[in-house]
mmCIF file of C-alpha atoms and ligand atoms in Angstrom:
data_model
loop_
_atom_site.group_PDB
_atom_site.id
_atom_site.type_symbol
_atom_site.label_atom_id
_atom_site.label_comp_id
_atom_site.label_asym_id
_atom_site.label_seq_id
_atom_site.Cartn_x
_atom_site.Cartn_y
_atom_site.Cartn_z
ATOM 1 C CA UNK A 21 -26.120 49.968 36.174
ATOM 2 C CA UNK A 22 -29.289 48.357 37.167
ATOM 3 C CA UNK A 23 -31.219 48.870 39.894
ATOM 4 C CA UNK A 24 -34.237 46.714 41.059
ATOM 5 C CA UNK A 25 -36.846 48.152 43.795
ATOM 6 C CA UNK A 26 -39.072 45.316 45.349
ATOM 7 C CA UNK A 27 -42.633 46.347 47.198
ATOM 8 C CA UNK A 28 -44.242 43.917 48.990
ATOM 9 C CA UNK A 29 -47.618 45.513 50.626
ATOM 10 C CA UNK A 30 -50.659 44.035 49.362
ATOM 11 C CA UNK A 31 -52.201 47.265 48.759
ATOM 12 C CA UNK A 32 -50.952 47.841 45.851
ATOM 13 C CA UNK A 33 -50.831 51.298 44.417
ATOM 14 C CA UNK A 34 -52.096 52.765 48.031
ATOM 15 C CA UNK A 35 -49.198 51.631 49.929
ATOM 16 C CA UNK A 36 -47.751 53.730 52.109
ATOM 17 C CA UNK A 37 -44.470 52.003 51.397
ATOM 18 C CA UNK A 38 -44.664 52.433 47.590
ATOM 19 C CA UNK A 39 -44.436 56.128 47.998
ATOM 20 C CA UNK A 40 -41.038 55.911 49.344
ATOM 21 C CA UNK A 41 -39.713 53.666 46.986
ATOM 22 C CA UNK A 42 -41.121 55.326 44.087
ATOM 23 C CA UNK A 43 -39.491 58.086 45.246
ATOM 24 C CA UNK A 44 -35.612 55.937 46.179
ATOM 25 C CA UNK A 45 -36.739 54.608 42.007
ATOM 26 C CA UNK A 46 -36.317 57.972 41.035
ATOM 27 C CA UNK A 47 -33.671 59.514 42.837
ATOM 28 C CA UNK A 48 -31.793 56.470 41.154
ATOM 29 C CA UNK A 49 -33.030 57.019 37.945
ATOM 30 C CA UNK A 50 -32.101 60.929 38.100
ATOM 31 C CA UNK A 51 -28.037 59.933 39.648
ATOM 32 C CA UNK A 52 -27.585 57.070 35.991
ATOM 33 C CA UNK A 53 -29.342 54.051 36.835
ATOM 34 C CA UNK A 54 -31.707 52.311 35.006
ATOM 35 C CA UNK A 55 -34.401 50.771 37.421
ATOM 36 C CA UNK A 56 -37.500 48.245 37.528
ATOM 37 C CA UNK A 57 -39.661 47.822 40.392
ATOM 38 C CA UNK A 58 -41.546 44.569 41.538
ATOM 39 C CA UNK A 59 -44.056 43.773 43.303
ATOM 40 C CA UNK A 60 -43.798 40.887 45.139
ATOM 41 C CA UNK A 61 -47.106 40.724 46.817
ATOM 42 C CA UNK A 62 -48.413 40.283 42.664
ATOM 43 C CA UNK A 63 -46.369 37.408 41.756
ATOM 44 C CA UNK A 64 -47.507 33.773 42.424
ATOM 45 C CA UNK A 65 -44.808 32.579 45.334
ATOM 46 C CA UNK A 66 -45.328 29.594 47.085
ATOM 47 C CA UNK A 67 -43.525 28.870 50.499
ATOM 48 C CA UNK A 68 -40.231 27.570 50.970
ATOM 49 C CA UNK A 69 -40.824 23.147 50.940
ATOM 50 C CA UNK A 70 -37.430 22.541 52.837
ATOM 51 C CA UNK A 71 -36.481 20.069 50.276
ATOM 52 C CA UNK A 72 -32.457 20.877 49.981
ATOM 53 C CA UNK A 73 -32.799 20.777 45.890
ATOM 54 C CA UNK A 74 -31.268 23.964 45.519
ATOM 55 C CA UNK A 75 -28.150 22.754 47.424
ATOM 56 C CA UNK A 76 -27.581 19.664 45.737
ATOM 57 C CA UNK A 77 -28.090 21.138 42.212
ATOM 58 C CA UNK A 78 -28.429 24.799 42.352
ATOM 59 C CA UNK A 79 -32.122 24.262 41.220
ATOM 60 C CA UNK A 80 -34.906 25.256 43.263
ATOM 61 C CA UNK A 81 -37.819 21.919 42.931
ATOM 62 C CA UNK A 82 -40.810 24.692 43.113
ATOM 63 C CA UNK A 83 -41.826 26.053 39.827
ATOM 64 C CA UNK A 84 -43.454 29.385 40.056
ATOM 65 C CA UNK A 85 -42.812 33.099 40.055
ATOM 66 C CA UNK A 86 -39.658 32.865 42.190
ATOM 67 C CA UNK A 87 -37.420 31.744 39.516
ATOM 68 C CA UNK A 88 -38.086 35.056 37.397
ATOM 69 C CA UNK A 89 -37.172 37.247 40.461
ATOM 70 C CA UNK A 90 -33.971 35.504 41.475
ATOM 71 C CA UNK A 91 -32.713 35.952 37.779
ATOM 72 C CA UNK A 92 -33.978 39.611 38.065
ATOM 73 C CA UNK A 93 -32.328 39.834 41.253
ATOM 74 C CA UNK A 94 -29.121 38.448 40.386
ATOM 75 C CA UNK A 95 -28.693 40.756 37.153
ATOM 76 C CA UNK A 96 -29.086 43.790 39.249
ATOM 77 C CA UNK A 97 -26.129 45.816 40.725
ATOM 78 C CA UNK A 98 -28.632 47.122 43.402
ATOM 79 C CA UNK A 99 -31.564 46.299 45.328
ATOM 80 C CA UNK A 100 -33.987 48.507 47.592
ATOM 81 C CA UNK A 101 -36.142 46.265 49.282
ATOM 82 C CA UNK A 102 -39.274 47.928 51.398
ATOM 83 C CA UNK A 103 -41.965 46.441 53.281
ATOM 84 C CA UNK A 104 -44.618 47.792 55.629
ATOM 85 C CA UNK A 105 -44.139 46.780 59.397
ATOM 86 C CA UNK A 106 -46.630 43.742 59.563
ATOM 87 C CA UNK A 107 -46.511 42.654 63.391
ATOM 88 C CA UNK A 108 -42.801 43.730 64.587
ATOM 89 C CA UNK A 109 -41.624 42.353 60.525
ATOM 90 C CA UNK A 110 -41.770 42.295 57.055
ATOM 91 C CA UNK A 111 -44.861 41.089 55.247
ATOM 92 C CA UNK A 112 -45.246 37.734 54.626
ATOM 93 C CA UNK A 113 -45.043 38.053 51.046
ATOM 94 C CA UNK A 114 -41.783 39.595 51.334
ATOM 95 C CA UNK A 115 -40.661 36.711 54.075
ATOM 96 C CA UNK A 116 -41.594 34.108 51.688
ATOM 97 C CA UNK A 117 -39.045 35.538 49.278
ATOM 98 C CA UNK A 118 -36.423 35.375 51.795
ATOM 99 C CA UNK A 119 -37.334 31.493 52.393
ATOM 100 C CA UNK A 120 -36.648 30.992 49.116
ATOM 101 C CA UNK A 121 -33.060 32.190 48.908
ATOM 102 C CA UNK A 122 -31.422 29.506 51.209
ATOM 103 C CA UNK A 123 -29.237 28.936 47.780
ATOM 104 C CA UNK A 124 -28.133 32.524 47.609
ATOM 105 C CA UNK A 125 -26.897 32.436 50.850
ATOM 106 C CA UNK A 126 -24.915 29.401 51.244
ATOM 107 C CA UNK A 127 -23.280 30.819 47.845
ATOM 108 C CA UNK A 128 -23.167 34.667 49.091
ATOM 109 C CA UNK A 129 -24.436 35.035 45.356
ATOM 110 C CA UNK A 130 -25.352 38.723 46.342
ATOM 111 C CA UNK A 131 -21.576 39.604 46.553
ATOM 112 C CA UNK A 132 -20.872 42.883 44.874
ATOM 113 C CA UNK A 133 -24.318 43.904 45.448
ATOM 114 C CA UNK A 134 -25.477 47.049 47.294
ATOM 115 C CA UNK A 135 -28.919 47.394 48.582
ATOM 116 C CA UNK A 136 -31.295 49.783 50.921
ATOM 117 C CA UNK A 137 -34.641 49.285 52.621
ATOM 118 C CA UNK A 138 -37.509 51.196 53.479
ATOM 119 C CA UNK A 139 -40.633 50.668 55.564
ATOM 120 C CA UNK A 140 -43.628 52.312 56.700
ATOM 121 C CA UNK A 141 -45.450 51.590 60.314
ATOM 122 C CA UNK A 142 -48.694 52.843 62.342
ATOM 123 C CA UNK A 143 -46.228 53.066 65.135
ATOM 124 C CA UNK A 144 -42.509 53.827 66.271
ATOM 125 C CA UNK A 145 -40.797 50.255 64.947
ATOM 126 C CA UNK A 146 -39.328 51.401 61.988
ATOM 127 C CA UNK A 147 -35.269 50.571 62.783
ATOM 128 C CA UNK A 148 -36.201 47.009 63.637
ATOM 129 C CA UNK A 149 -37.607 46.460 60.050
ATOM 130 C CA UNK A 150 -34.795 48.150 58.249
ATOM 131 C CA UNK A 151 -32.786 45.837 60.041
ATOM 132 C CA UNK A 152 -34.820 42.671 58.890
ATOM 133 C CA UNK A 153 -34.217 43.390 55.489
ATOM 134 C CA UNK A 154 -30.466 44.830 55.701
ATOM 135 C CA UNK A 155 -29.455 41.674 57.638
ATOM 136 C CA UNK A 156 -30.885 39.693 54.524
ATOM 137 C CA UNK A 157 -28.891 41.361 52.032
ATOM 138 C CA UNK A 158 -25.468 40.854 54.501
ATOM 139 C CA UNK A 159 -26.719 37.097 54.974
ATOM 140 C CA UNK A 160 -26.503 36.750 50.968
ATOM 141 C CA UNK A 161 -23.391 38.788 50.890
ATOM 142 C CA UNK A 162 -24.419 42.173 49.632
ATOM 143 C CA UNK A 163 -23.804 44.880 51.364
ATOM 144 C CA UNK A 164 -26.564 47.870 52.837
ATOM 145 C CA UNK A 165 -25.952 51.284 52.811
ATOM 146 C CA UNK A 166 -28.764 51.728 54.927
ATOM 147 C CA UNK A 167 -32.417 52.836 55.417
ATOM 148 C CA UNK A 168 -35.538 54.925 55.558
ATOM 149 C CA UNK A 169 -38.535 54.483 57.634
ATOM 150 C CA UNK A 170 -42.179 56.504 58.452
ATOM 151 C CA UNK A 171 -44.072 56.491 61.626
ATOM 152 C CA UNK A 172 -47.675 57.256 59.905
ATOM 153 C CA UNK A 173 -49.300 58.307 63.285
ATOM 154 C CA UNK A 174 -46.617 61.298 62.544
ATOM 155 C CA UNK A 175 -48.637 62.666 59.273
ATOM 156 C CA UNK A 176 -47.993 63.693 56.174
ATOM 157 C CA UNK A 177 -45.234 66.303 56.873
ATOM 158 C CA UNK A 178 -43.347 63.481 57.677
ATOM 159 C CA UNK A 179 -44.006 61.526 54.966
ATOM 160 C CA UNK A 180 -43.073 63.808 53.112
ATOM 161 C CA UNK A 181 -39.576 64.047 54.595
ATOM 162 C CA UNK A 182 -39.158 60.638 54.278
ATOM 163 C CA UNK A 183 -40.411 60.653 50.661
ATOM 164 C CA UNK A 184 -36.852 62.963 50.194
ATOM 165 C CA UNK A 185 -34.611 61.138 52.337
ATOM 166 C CA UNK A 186 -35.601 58.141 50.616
ATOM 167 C CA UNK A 187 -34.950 59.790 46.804
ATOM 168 C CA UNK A 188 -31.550 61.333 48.456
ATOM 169 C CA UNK A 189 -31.142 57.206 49.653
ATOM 170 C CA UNK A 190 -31.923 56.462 45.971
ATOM 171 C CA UNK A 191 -28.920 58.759 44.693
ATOM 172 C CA UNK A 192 -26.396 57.355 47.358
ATOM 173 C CA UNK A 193 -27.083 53.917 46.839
ATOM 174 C CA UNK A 194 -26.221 54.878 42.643
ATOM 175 C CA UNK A 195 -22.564 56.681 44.051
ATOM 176 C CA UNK A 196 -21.697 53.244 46.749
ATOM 177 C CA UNK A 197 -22.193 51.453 43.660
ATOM 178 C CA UNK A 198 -19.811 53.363 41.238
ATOM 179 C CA UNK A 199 -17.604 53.721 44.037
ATOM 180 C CA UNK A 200 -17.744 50.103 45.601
ATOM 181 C CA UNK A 201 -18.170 51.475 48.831
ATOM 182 C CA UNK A 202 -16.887 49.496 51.737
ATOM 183 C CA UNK A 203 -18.525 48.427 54.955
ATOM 184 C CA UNK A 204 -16.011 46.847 57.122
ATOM 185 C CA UNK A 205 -18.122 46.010 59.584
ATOM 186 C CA UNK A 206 -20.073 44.216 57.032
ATOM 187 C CA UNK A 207 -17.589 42.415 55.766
ATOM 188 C CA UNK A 208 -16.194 41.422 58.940
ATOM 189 C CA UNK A 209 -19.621 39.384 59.672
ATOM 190 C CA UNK A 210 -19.536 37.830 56.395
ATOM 191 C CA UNK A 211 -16.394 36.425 57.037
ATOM 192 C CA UNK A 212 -16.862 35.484 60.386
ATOM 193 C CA UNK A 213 -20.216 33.317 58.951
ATOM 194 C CA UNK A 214 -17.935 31.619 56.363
ATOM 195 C CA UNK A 215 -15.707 30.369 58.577
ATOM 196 C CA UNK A 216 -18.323 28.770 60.756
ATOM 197 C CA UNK A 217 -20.417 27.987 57.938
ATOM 198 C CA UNK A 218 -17.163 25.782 56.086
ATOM 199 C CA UNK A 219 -18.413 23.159 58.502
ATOM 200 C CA UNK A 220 -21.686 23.299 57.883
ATOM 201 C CA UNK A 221 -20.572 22.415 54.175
ATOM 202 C CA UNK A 222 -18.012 20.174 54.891
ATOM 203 C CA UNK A 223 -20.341 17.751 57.305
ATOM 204 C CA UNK A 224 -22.835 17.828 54.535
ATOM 205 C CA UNK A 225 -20.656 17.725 51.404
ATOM 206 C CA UNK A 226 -23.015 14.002 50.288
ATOM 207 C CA UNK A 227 -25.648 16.076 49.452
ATOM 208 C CA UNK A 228 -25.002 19.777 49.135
ATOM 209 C CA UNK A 229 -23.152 18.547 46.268
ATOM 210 C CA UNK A 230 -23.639 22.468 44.613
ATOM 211 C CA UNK A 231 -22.895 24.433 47.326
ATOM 212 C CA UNK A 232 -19.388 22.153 48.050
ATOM 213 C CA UNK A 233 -18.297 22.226 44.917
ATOM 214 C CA UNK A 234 -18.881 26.374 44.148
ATOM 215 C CA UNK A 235 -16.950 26.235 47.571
ATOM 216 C CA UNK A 236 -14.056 24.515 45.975
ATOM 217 C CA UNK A 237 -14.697 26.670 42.889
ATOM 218 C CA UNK A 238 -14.559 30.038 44.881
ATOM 219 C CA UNK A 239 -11.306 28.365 47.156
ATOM 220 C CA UNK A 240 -13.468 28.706 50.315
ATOM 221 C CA UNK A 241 -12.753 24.736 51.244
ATOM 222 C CA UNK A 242 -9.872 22.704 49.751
ATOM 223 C CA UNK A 243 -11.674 19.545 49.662
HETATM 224 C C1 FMN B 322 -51.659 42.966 59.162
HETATM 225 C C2 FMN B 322 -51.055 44.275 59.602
HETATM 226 C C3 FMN B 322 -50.139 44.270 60.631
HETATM 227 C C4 FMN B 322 -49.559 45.470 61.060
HETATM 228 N N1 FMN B 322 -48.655 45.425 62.090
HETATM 229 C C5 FMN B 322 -48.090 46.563 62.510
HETATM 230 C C6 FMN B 322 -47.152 46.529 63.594
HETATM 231 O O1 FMN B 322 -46.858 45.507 64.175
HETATM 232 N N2 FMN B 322 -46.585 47.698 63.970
HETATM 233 C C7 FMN B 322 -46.889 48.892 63.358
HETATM 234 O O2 FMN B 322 -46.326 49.920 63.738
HETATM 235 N N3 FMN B 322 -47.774 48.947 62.327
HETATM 236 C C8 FMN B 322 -48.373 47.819 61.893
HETATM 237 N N4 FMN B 322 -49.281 47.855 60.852
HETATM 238 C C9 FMN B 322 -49.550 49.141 60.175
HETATM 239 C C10 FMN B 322 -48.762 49.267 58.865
HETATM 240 O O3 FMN B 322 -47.385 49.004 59.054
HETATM 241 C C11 FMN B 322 -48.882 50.679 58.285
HETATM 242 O O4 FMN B 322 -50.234 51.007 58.103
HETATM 243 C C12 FMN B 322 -48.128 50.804 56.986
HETATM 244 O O5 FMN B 322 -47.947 52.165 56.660
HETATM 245 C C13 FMN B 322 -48.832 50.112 55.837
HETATM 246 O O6 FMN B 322 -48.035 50.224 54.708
HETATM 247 P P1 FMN B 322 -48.583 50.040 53.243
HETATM 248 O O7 FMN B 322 -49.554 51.150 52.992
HETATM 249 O O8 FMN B 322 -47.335 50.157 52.405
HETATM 250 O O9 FMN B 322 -49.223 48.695 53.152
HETATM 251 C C14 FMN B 322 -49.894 46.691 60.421
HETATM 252 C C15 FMN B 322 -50.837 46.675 59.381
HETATM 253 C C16 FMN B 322 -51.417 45.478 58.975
HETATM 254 C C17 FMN B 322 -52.438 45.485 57.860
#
């Protein structure tokens, strides 16, 4: 079982952020997995050009960094994603990887993968962030088994709570794997987007020519 953990703080090795998902890396380490963490804000990812390639041909037109994560991500069986709180969101490093994924979504090519998120904030907007990045996951299909956040103004005795809860997060998210845990509530969303999204597909089946036909190959449209 692999397990990929993606930072996305400019800061590097002082993040805040890292901490915690150092600590989630571990906890999944110690419970089987074998893990690899990213960092995001390292790699050379340009911005999202709107050009619909990737649904006509399942080929993104940009060629830079992206191409290596996607394959990284789509080998994995789990994902923790964690950003700092940068103005009521993720970074925009981590944003610009979740521009670039317009193909994984319209394909749910996260199916069958689990993920958690973490964040760190001066203030109290911590849910609102894990949200951001859970959402993403359910938008591509995965599932989240939820989250771990920090207040910083609330020092480091709560850091280091959150430091445990997030290695305790790590361990879970190992066991919802093995298990193929279930989120109905989850699942009910994804389905609910698929049937409004079949139109979406349908009205442009001339030129998402990839999407429609790993539609047809999944039987999620007839023709
Ligand atoms: C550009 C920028 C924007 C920020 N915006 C917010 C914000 O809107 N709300 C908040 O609570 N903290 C905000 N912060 C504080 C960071 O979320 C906080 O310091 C965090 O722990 C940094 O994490 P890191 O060490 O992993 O980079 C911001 C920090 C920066 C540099």
């Amino acid at each position: 079982m692999k397990i990929v953990g993606i930072s996305s703080s400019p800061r590097g090795k002082n993040s805040n952020t890292l901490k915690l998902l150092d600590a989630a890396l571990e906890g999944a380490e110690e419970a089987g997995a074998e893990v690899e963490s990213i960092d995001v804000a390292k790699m050379k990812i340009k911005f999202c050009i709107a050009c619909d390639k990737c649904h006509k041909t399942g080929e993104c037109s940009i060629k830079d960094d992206f191409s290596a994560l996607l394959t990284k991500l789509l080998e994995a069986d789990g994902v923790i994603w964690s950003s700092p709180n940068y103005i009521t969101n993720v970074t925009a490093q981590l944003k610009t990887v979740f521009d670039r994924c317009p193909l994984v979504i319209h394909e749910q090519l996260f199916d069958g993968k689990y993920s958690m998120s973490l964040t760190t904030a001066g203030g109290n907007e911590i849910d609102f962030i894990l949200d951001i990045m859970n959402n993403f996951m359910i938008q591509c299909g995965g599932k989240a088994i939820g989250g771990v956040g920090c207040s910083m103004y609330l020092g480091p005795e709560a850091v280091e709570t959150a430091i445990e809860k997030s290695r305790e997060m790590g361990k879970d998210l190992v066991e919802a794997i093995k298990e193929k845990r279930q989120y109905p509530e989850q699942e009910a969303r994804q389905k609910a987007w698929k049937e409004g999204f079949k139109y979406s597909i349908l009205a442009n089946k001339e030129h998402w020519t990839h999407n429609c036909d790993y539609w047809m190959e999944k039987g999620w449209i007839k023709e």
